XYZ file of C-alpha atoms in Angstrom:
232
model
C 0.161 -0.097 0.096
C 1.424 3.705 -0.929
C 2.537 5.396 1.741
C 0.229 8.211 3.450
C 2.181 11.353 1.464
C 2.190 8.810 -1.953
C -1.775 8.259 -1.334
C -2.345 12.028 -0.699
C -1.096 12.643 -3.873
C -2.513 10.151 -5.725
C -5.920 11.414 -4.443
C -5.067 14.777 -5.537
C -4.164 13.690 -8.720
C -7.191 11.813 -9.366
C -9.910 14.721 -8.550
C -7.825 16.826 -10.922
C -8.053 14.335 -13.773
C -11.309 13.615 -12.956
C -12.386 16.999 -13.630
C -13.689 16.867 -9.937
C -11.109 19.869 -8.527
C -11.157 22.739 -10.443
C -9.499 26.111 -10.387
C -10.719 29.528 -11.101
C -13.445 32.092 -10.523
C -16.616 30.199 -8.410
C -19.302 31.706 -6.555
C -20.397 29.091 -3.185
C -23.569 28.937 -1.939
C -22.627 30.928 0.986
C -21.880 33.840 -1.606
C -17.621 33.686 -1.394
C -16.115 34.093 -4.795
C -13.745 31.138 -4.715
C -10.950 30.228 -6.810
C -10.979 26.898 -6.455
C -14.234 24.336 -6.249
C -15.079 20.592 -5.609
C -17.586 19.054 -7.606
C -18.202 15.622 -6.843
C -21.147 14.493 -9.090
C -18.163 14.932 -11.678
C -17.666 11.361 -10.638
C -19.649 9.527 -13.305
C -17.665 6.242 -14.721
C -17.694 3.221 -13.139
C -13.747 2.855 -13.259
C -14.033 6.670 -11.352
C -16.561 5.184 -8.925
C -14.764 2.358 -8.146
C -11.222 3.974 -7.507
C -13.185 6.578 -5.586
C -14.592 3.733 -2.708
C -10.999 2.284 -2.743
C -9.216 5.783 -1.644
C -12.456 5.988 1.251
C -11.751 2.720 2.182
C -8.334 3.445 2.812
C -8.427 6.585 4.543
C -11.224 5.429 6.685
C -9.048 2.257 7.758
C -5.931 4.386 7.950
C -7.772 7.069 10.349
C -10.433 5.223 12.180
C -9.651 1.474 11.736
C -12.125 -1.287 10.487
C -14.488 -1.609 14.185
C -17.711 -0.565 12.581
C -20.619 -2.063 10.695
C -22.393 0.616 8.513
C -20.972 3.124 5.997
C -23.846 6.192 5.956
C -24.034 8.905 3.341
C -26.630 11.735 3.453
C -28.666 12.362 0.412
C -27.967 12.907 -2.016
C -24.248 12.415 -2.868
C -23.552 10.516 0.320
C -25.430 7.719 -1.507
C -23.464 6.535 -3.786
C -20.148 7.317 -1.802
C -21.461 5.033 1.007
C -21.849 1.980 -1.518
C -18.721 2.327 -3.666
C -16.663 2.496 0.239
C -18.310 -0.402 1.686
C -17.511 -1.982 -1.558
C -14.185 -0.986 -1.433
C -13.425 -1.708 2.325
C -14.191 -5.325 1.448
C -12.286 -5.469 -1.784
C -9.601 -4.419 0.248
C -9.782 -5.672 3.478
C -11.914 -8.764 3.220
C -14.548 -6.829 5.631
C -17.718 -6.969 5.606
C -20.095 -3.473 6.421
C -23.324 -2.456 5.619
C -24.238 0.528 4.056
C -27.651 3.481 4.605
C -28.561 6.473 3.433
C -31.228 8.846 3.833
C -34.046 10.111 1.533
C -34.476 13.829 1.487
C -38.551 12.665 2.037
C -39.847 9.981 3.994
C -41.593 7.079 1.729
C -44.814 5.997 2.467
C -45.148 2.816 -0.374
C -43.575 -0.217 -0.827
C -39.900 0.143 1.115
C -41.299 2.456 3.150
C -39.299 5.038 5.291
C -36.419 7.587 5.522
C -33.745 5.198 5.112
C -32.281 3.182 2.077
C -29.915 0.115 2.613
C -29.347 -1.456 5.571
C -31.782 -0.569 8.714
C -29.685 0.376 11.770
C -29.561 -1.300 15.306
C -28.989 -0.613 18.764
C -25.130 -0.561 19.703
C -24.071 0.056 15.308
C -21.439 1.475 15.055
C -21.174 3.916 11.898
C -19.112 6.159 9.812
C -20.107 8.749 7.789
C -19.027 9.472 4.628
C -19.745 12.681 2.384
C -17.612 14.497 -0.291
C -16.847 17.925 1.461
C -18.167 19.853 4.437
C -18.725 23.701 3.590
C -21.047 24.240 6.431
C -22.322 21.052 8.486
C -25.867 21.881 7.258
C -26.075 18.364 5.680
C -24.932 16.583 9.454
C -27.227 18.990 11.040
C -30.109 17.328 9.076
C -29.106 13.640 8.971
C -27.208 13.083 12.666
C -31.369 13.405 14.417
C -32.567 10.829 11.650
C -29.427 8.881 12.655
C -30.001 9.003 16.208
C -33.690 8.921 16.101
C -33.755 4.912 14.282
C -31.191 3.547 16.292
C -29.104 4.169 19.722
C -25.830 4.071 17.339
C -22.089 5.649 17.985
C -21.179 7.600 15.078
C -17.115 6.379 14.854
C -16.445 9.558 12.876
C -16.945 11.522 9.741
C -15.013 11.123 6.441
C -14.685 13.667 3.362
C -12.647 13.980 0.661
C -11.529 17.504 0.695
C -11.082 19.866 3.821
C -11.624 23.202 2.371
C -9.945 24.285 5.749
C -12.036 28.001 5.770
C -13.576 29.424 8.297
C -17.766 27.702 8.914
C -21.117 29.385 10.397
C -19.143 30.234 13.696
C -16.604 32.803 12.018
C -13.558 30.901 13.768
C -12.984 27.415 13.374
C -13.364 24.656 9.617
C -16.936 23.200 9.515
C -15.401 20.131 10.025
C -14.021 21.177 13.406
C -17.170 23.003 13.803
C -18.964 19.439 13.341
C -16.661 17.508 15.766
C -17.361 20.501 18.623
C -21.002 20.524 17.986
C -21.395 16.820 17.909
C -18.502 15.269 19.283
C -16.845 12.833 17.039
C -14.400 12.819 15.150
C -14.039 14.257 11.570
C -11.223 13.764 8.672
C -10.538 14.346 5.406
C -8.694 12.428 2.464
C -6.866 15.539 1.759
C -6.867 18.975 2.635
C -6.578 22.301 0.737
C -3.226 22.419 2.178
C -2.441 19.290 0.845
C -3.438 20.038 -2.541
C -1.556 23.520 -2.943
C 1.556 22.136 -1.606
C 1.227 19.045 -4.163
C 0.831 21.751 -7.138
C 3.043 23.892 -6.076
C 5.954 21.320 -6.267
C 4.461 20.421 -9.705
C 4.345 24.013 -10.915
C 7.920 24.340 -8.998
C 8.888 21.575 -11.628
C 7.271 22.643 -14.231
C 5.454 19.448 -14.495
C 7.113 18.627 -18.148
C 5.193 15.189 -18.176
C 1.485 17.119 -18.660
C -0.414 20.033 -17.287
C 0.545 22.458 -14.635
C -2.716 23.097 -13.334
C -1.633 25.884 -10.694
C -0.658 28.105 -11.914
C 1.005 31.604 -10.332
C -1.896 33.424 -10.539
C -4.370 31.346 -9.150
C -1.537 30.385 -6.471
C -2.190 34.115 -4.741
C -5.711 33.909 -5.323
C -5.545 31.016 -3.312
C -3.473 32.355 -0.820
C -5.556 35.885 -0.791
C -8.313 33.678 -0.491
C -7.264 32.404 2.829
C -6.076 35.115 4.465
C -9.589 36.204 3.769
C -11.519 33.264 5.160
C -8.893 30.616 6.360
C -9.649 28.913 9.656
C -7.657 29.430 12.697
């Protein structure tokens, strides 16, 4: 298995090659003007989804271990994430875990209820997976659903990218706000610091073997952005 540093570098390249992590000029839901944007909805092929599940599986094993029962993905983007992560954990480690997600609306016919996939049982240990946490809103919505379904223990939250910018409280990042509010650990496969360090190294090397996606102008825009919005 690749070293942690190489694993992170490979994931950053994977996000860029999959057109998931982009650089330019973007307006976020918060209204902030950001020089980068991540869209996990751009993972659209079987190969991309397979690789993504393996990345999540490795990161979860590295940070939280494998002593858990369920991978939970908040609707909507978390639904495929929970499925491919459960598959990745089985493929890499031979560990059988269940997947579970929530619906946005309660279904009152057929497969009724608000949950998809596995039922939750008292004592289940759950890892939550998301693409990115910018405000913690999805956790605010889904944490009560999880706790109402059963007396589960949240082992932790894993996201693809820690944007490392201030959350709703204006001081610490959204991931840290979630941890502070709900009391379970939070982590990311990579942080924006990892991304910048990796791509800045490519920029310095000239990236002779291909595309240097981080230009000096974009690098300056990112640093200016974190001067204004960077978390403590």
